[in-house]
Every structure is written in C-alpha cells, then in structure tokens.
Short mmCIF file of C-alpha atoms in Angstrom, two decimals:
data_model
loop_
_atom_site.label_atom_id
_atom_site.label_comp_id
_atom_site.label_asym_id
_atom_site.label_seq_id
_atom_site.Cartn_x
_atom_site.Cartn_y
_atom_site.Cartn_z
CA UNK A 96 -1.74 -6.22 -33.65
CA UNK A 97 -1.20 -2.69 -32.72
CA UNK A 98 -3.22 -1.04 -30.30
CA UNK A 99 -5.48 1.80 -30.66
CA UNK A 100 -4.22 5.23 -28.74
CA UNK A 101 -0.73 3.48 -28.93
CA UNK A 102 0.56 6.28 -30.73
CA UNK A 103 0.05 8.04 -27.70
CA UNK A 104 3.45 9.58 -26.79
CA UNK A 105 3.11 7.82 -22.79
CA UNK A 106 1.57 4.96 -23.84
CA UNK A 107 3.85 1.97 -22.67
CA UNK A 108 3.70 -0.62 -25.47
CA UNK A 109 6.66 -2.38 -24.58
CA UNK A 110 4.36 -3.56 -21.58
CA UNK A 111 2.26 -5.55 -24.18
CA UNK A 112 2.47 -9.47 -23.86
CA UNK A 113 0.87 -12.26 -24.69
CA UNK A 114 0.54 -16.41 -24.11
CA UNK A 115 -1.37 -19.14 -24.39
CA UNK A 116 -3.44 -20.56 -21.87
CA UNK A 117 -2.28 -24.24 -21.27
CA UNK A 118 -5.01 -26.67 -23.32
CA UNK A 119 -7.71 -23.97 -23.29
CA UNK A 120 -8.55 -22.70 -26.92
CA UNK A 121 -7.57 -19.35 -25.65
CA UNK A 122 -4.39 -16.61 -25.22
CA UNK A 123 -4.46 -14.15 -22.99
CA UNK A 124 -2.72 -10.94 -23.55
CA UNK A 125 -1.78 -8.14 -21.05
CA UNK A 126 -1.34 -4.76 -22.19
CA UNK A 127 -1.40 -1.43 -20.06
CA UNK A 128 -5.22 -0.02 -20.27
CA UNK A 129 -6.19 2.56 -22.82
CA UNK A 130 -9.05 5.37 -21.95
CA UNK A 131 -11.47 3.25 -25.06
CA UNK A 132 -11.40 -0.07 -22.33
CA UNK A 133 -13.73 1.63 -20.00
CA UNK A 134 -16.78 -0.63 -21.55
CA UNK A 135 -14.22 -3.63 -21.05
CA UNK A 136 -13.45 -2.43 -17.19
CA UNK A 137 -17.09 -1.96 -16.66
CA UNK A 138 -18.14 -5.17 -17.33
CA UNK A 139 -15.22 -6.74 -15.48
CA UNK A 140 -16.67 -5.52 -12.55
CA UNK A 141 -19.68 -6.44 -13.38
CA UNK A 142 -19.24 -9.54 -13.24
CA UNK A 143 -17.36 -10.16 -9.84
CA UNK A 144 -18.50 -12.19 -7.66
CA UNK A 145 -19.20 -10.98 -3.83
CA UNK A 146 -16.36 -12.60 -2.60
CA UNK A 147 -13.81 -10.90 -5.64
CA UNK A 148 -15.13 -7.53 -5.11
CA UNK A 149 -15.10 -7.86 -1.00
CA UNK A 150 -11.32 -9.17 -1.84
CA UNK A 151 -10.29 -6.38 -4.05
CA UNK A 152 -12.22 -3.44 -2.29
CA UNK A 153 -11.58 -4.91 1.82
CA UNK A 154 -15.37 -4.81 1.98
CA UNK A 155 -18.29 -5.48 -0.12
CA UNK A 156 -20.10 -1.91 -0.06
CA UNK A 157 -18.02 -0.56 -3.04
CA UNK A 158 -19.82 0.74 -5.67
CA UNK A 159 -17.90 1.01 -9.05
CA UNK A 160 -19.06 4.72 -9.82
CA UNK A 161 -18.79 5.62 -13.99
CA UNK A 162 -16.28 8.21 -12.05
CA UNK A 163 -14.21 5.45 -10.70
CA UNK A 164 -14.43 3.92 -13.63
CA UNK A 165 -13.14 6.60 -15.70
CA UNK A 166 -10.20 6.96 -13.33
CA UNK A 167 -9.44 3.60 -13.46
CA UNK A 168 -8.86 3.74 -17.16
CA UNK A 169 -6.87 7.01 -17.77
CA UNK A 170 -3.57 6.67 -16.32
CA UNK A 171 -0.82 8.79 -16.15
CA UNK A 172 1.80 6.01 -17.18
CA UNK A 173 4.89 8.25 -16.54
CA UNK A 174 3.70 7.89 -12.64
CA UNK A 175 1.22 5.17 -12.06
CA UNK A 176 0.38 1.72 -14.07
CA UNK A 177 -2.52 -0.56 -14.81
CA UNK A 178 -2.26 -3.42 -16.67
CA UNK A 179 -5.65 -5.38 -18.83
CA UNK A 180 -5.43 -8.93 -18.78
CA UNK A 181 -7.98 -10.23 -21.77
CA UNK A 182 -8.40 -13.17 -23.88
CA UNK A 183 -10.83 -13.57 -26.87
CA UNK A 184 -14.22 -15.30 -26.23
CA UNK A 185 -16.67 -15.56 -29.12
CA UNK A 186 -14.86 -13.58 -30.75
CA UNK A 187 -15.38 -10.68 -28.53
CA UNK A 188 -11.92 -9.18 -26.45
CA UNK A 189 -13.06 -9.43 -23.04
CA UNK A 190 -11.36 -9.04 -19.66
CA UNK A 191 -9.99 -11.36 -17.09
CA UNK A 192 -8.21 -9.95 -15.56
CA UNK A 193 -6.36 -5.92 -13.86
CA UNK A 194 -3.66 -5.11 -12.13
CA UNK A 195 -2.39 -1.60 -11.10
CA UNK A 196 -0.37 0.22 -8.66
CA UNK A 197 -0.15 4.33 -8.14
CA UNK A 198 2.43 5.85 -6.40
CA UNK A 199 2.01 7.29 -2.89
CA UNK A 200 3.11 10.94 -1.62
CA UNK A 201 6.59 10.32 -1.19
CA UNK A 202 7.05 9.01 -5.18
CA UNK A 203 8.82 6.17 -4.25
CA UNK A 204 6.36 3.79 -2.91
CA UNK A 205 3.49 2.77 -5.21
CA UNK A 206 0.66 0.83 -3.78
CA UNK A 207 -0.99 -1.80 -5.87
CA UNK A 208 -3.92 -3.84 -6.66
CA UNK A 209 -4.88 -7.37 -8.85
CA UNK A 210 -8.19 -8.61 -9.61
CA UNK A 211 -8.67 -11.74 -11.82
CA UNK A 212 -11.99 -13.01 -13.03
CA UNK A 213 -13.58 -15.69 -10.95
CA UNK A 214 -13.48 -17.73 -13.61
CA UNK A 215 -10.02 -17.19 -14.47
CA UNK A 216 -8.55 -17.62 -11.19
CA UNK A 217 -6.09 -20.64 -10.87
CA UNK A 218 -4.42 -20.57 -14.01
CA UNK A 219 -1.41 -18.35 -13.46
CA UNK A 220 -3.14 -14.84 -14.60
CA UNK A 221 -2.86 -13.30 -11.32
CA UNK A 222 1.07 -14.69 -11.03
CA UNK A 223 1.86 -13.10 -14.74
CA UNK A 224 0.20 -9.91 -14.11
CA UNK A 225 1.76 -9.00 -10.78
CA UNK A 226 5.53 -10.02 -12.43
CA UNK A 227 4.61 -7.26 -14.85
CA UNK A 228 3.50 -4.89 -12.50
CA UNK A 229 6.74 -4.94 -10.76
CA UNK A 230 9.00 -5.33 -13.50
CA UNK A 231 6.98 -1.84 -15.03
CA UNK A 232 7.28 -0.28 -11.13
CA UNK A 233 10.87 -1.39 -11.01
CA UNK A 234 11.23 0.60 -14.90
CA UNK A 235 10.02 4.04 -13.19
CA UNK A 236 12.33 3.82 -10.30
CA UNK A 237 9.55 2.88 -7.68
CA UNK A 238 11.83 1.45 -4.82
CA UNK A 239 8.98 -0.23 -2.72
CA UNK A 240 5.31 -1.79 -3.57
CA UNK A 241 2.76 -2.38 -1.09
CA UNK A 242 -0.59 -3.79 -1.04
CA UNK A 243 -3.26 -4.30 2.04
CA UNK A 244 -5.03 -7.26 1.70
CA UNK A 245 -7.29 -9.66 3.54
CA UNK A 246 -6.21 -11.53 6.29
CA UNK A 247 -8.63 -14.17 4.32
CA UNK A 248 -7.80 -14.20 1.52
CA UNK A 249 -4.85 -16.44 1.43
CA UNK A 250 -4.62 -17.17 -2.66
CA UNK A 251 -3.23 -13.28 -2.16
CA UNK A 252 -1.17 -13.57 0.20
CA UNK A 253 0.30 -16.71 -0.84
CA UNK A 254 0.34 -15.09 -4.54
CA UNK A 255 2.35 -11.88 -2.81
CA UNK A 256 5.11 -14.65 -0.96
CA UNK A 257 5.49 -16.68 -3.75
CA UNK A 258 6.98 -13.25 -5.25
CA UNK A 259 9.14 -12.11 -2.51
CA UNK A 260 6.55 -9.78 -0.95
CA UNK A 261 7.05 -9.78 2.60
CA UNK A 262 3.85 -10.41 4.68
CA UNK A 263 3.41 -8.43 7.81
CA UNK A 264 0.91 -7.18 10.44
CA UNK A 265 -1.62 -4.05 9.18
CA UNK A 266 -1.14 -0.96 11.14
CA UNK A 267 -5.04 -1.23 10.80
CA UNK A 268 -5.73 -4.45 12.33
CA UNK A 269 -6.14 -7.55 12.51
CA UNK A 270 -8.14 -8.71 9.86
CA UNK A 271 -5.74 -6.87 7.24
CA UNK A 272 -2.32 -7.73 6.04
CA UNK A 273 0.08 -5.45 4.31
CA UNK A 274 2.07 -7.04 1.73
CA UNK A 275 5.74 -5.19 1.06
CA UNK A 276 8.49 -5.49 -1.87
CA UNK A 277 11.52 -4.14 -1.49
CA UNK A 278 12.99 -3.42 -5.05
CA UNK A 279 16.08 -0.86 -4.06
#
C-alpha cells in the first residue's frame, strides 16, 4: 500500500510499519501523519475519554481547536515527528492511536507526547509507538527526549521506565513527573 502525499520529498516512509494484533481480527499500522489525516485526528480526539484527554493535555480544559488540529497534522519531519497508529474497522481506516515529539529551542532535546485510544489501551500500541518515536528522534540526531506527565497516571510512567526513560521530580510540582531519555 503506498501512501498518499508519500511522494512528498520529507515524507518519512521508511517510518511505516505494520502488525497484527494478537487474536483480534485486526493489524494495526503506524505511519508518520500526512496533512489528509486531519478528519482521522479529529475524531481521535473525539472520542477520548475525560480521563485520556486530562492524561494527554495535564488537565481536562483543552479544547482541540480546528487550529490545533491542523498543526497537529502538518509536520515538518526534517525537525519534529508524529506518528498515526490505525487499524481497519468496518472497513473504514480509523485511529488508535498518536505519538509525537517536537524539538525544543536548543535542537537537541525534543519533547514528546502518546495518546492511545481507550479502547486500545493494553495491547502493546502505546509500547510500539513510543520505540518508533525514539528510534525516528534518535535518526535526526535528537540527543535527549522528555515528556511531563501525570504523577497519576502510572500506565505512563511505567510505559516511559519500561523504556529506559528516567523518572524524576517536575520542576513544576508535585503532581507532575518529567520523564527523560538520554540517547547521546
């Protein structure tokens, strides 16, 4: 299958993999995210539950604007990354899944972010996704990733240790955690 926009001189295809899903009738596939998946991104976060969104945004007042939402579908893969997780339900590509990080000021740090579908969590996704997010950072020379999460929401955290990100205290507060992995 080759992607639409792949011709797209940027466009990372060698990021594009795919699996299937233990017994479930279904394969996921992970591909970077095209400018056309906006619908698909839309309705991803559409459907997140309170708790997913307050995860992924550290707070539930987030709004996804269509501005966000058009940011958080053109990339500029020779500095940043964001990865679509989807499978194929009904016949209809849907997704389950996005991870992304964008490099900070000093262009060697990237900070990054996973979501997974409620629905979807538990079955690896959010494991596979961040593997590929560093293995792409690693591929532009980023030498650290960070991420702030939850001091809640241990499936992260755990997810970010069972990596090699360390877990330490938030110059923030309490209730946040910043994960860190060192790749240089």
């Amino acid at each position: 299958m080759r992607p639409r926009n792949a011709t797209r001189p940027d466009y990372p295809s060698h990021l594009i993999a795919s699996w299937p899903l233990g017994l479930l009738p279904h394969s996921i596939t992970v591909r970077p995210i095209r400018p056309e998946d906006i619908d698909l991104e839309t309705e991803f976060a559409r459907r997140l539950s309170k708790e997913t969104r307050y995860n992924r945004f550290l707070g539930g007042g987030i709004g996804l604007t269509p501005e966000m939402l058009e940011k958080f579908t053109r990339i500029d893969f020779s500095r940043d990354m964001a990865l679509i997780a989807t499978a194929t339900i009904e016949g209809a590509e849907t997704a389950v899944g996005v991870a992304r990080y964008a490099r900070l000021a000093d262009a060697v740090t990237c900070e990054f972010a996973i979501t997974v579908a409620d629905a979807w969590q538990g079955r690896g996704i959010g494991k596979k996704l961040l593997a590929m997010l560093v293995d792409a950072a690693r591929g532009h020379a980023v030498q650290r990733i960070i991420g702030d999460v939850l001091a809640m929401n241990t499936p992260m955290l755990r997810l970010a240790h069972s990596q090699g990100f360390r877990i330490e205290r938030h110059p923030e507060g309490a209730e946040l955690r910043r994960v860190v992995l060192e790749l240089s």
